mmCIF file of C-alpha atoms in Angstrom:
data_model
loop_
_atom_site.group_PDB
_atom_site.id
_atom_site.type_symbol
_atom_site.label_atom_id
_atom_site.label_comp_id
_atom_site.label_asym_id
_atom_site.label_seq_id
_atom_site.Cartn_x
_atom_site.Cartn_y
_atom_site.Cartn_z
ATOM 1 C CA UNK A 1 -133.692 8.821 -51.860
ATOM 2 C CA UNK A 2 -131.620 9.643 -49.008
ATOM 3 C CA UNK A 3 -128.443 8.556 -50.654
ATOM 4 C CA UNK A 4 -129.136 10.464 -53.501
ATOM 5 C CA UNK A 5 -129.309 13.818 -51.089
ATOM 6 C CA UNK A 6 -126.223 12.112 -49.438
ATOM 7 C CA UNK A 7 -124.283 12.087 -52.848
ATOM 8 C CA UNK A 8 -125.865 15.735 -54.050
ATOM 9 C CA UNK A 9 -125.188 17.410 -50.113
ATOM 10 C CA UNK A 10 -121.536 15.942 -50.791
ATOM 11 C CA UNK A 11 -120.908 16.985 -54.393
ATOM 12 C CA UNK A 12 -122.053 20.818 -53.640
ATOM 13 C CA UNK A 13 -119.606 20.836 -50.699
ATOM 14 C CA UNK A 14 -116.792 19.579 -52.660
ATOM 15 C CA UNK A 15 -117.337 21.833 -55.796
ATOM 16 C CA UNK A 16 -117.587 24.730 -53.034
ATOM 17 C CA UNK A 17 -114.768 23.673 -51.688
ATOM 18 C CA UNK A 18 -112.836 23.759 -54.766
ATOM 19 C CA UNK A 19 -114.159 27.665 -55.647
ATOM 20 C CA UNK A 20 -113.983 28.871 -52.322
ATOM 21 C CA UNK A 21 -109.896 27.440 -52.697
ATOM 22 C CA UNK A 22 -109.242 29.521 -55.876
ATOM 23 C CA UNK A 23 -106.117 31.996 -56.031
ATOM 24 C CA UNK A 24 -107.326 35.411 -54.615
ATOM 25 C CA UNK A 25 -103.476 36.687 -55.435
ATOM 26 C CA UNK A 26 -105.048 38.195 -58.327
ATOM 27 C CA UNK A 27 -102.084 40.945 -58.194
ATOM 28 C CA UNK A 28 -99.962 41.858 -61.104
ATOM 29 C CA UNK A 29 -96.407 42.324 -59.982
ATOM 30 C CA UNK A 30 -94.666 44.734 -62.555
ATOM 31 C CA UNK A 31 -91.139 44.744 -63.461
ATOM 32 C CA UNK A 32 -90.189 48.430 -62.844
ATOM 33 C CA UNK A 33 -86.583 48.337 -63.387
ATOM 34 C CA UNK A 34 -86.803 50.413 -66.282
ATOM 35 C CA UNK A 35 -87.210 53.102 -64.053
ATOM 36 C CA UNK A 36 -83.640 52.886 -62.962
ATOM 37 C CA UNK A 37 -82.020 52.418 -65.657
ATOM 38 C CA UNK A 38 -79.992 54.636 -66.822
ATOM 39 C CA UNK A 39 -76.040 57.106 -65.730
ATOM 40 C CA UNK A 40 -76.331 58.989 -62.569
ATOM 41 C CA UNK A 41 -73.656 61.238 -61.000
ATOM 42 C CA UNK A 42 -73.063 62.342 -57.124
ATOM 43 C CA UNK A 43 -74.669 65.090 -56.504
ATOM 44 C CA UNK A 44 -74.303 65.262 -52.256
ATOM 45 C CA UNK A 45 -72.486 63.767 -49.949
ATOM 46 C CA UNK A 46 -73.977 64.423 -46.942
ATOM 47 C CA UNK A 47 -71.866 64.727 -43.343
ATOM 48 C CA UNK A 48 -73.154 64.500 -39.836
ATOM 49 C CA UNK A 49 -71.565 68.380 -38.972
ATOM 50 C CA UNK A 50 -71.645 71.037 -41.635
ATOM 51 C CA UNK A 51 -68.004 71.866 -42.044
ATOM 52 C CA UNK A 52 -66.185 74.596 -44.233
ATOM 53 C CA UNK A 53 -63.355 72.766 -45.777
ATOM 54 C CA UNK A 54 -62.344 75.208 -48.135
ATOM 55 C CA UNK A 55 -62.269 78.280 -46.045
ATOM 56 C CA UNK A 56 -64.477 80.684 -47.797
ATOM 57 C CA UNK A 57 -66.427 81.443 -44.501
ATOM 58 C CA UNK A 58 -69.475 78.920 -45.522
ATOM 59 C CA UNK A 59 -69.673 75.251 -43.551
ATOM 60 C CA UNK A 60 -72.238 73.458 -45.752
ATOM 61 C CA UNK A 61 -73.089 69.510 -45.005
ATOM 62 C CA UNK A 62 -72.604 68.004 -48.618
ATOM 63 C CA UNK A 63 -68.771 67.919 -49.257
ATOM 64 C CA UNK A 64 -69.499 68.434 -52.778
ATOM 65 C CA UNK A 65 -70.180 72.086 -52.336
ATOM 66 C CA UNK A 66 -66.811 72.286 -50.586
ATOM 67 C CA UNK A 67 -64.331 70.237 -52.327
ATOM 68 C CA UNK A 68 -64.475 70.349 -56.035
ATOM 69 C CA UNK A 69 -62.540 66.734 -56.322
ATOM 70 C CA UNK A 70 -65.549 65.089 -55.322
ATOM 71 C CA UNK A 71 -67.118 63.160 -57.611
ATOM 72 C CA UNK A 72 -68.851 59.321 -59.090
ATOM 73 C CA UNK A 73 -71.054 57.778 -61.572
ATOM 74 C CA UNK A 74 -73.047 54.980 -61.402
ATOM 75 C CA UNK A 75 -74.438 53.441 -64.328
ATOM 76 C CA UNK A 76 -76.907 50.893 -64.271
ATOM 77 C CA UNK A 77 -76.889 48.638 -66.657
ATOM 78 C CA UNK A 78 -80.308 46.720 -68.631
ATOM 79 C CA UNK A 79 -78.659 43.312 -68.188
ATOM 80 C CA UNK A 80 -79.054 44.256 -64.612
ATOM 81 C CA UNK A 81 -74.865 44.475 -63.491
ATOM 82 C CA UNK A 82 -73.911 47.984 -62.300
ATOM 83 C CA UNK A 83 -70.619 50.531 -62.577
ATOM 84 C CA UNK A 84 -69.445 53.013 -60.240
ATOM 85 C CA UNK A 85 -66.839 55.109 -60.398
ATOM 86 C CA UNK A 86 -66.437 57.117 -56.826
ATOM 87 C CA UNK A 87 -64.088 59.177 -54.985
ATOM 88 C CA UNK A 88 -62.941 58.420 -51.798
ATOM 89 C CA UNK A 89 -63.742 60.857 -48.933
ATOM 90 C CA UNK A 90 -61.271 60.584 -45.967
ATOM 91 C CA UNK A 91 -62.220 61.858 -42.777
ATOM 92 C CA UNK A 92 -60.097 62.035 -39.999
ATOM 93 C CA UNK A 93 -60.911 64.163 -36.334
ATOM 94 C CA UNK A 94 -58.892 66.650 -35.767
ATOM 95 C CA UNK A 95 -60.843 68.207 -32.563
ATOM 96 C CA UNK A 96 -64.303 68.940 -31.279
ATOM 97 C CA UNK A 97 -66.463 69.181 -34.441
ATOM 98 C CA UNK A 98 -63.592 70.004 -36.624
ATOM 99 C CA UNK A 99 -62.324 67.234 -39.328
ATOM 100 C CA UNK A 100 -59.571 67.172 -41.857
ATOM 101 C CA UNK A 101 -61.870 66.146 -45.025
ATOM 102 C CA UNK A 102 -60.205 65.765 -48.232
ATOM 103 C CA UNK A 103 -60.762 63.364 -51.737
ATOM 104 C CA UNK A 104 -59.093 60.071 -51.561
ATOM 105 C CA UNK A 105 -58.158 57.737 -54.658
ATOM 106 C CA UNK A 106 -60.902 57.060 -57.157
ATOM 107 C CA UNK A 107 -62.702 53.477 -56.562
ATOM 108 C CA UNK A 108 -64.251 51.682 -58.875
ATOM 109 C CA UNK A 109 -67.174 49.047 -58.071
ATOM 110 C CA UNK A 110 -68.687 46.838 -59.990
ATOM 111 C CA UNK A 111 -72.135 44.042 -59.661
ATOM 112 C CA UNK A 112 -75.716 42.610 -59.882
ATOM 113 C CA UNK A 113 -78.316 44.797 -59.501
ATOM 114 C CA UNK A 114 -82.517 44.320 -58.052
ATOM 115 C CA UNK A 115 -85.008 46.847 -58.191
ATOM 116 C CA UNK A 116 -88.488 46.593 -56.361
ATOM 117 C CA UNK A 117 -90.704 49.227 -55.081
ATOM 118 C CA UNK A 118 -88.432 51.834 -55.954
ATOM 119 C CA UNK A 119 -85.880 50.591 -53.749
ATOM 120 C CA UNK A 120 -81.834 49.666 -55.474
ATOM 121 C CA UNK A 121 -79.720 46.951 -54.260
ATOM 122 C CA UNK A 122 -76.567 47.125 -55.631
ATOM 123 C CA UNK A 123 -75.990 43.432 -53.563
ATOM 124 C CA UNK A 124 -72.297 44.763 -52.508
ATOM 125 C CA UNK A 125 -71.469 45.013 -48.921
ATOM 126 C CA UNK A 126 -69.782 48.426 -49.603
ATOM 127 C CA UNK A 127 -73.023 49.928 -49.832
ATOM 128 C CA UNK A 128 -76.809 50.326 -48.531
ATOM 129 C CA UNK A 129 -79.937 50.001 -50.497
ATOM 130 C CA UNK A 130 -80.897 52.963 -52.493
ATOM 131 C CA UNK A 131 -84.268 54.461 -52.792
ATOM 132 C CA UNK A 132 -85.407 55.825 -56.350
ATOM 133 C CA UNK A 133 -87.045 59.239 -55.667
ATOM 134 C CA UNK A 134 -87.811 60.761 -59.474
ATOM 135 C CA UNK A 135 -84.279 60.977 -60.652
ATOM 136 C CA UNK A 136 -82.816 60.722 -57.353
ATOM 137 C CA UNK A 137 -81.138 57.923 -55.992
ATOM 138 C CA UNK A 138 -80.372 58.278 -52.163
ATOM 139 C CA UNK A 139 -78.074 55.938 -50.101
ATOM 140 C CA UNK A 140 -78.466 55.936 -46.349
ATOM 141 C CA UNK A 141 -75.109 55.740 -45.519
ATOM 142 C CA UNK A 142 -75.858 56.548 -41.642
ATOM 143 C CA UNK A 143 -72.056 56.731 -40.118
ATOM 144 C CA UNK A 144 -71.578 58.110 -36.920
ATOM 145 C CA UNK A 145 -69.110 60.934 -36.269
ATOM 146 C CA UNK A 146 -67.498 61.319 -37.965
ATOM 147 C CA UNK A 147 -69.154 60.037 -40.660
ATOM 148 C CA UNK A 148 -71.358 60.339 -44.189
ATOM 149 C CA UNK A 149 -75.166 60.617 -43.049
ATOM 150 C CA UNK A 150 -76.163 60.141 -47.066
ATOM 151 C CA UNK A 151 -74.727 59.769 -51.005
ATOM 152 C CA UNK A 152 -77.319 60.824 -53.467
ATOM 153 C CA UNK A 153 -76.736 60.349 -57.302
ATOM 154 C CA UNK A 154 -78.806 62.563 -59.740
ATOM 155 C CA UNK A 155 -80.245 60.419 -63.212
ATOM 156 C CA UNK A 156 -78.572 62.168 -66.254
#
């Protein structure tokens, strides 16, 4: 009789066991990337010291609303590679805050793309993650002086 409480006591700890060991990572992870998809064009770049490069009496920090050359696209692709198409801005000091800011040659870039939790990786060393805000992707570009604080590209 003992053994047979023995063998019982032992089975309902092992089946326990076995429950209480289940997968509790009940969580769905959903592929998002849809939300990305899609052509995008620069809509700021952002500088560390508003500046008035075209001399209408207005500094502003995003370049494009002072130099009309400005411009990119980035196109992300569903078979998850990427296109950009960007113009070079070329900053050089001149003195104190001042800068001689102008458009350089047009680049273009090309790669594999991830998405998670609204976050881009283009997976090229030439540029930061991007976070997916609505239709707004914004790079953290984060230079110092003088430098590009931001790039953000508008969905189309």
């Amino acid at each position: 009789m003992l053994m047979k409480k023995y063998t019982y006591s032992l089975f309902t700890c092992l089946v326990l066991l076995f429950v209480s060991c289940s997968s509790d990572d009940d969580t769905t992870i959903t592929d998002d990337s849809a939300l990305v998809i899609g052509t995008y064009s620069l809509t700021e770049i952002n500088v560390n010291v508003a500046q008035d490069v075209d001399e209408d009496g207005t500094a502003s920090n995003n370049m494009l609303d002072e130099l009309d050359c400005l411009n990119g696209t980035l196109i992300i692709n569903v078979d998850g590679t990427w296109d950009l198409d960007l113009v070079a801005l070329n900053i050089t000091s001149v003195t104190g805050d001042f800068y001689a800011i102008r458009c350089g040659r047009t680049d273009n870039f090309t790669g594999k793309w991830t998405f998670q939790s609204s976050v881009l990786d283009l997976n090229a060393t030439n540029f930061s993650t991007m976070v997916l805000n609505s239709s707004v992707l914004t790079e953290g570009v984060n230079e110092d002086l003088p430098g590009v604080l931001n790039r953000k590209f508008t969905k189309q």
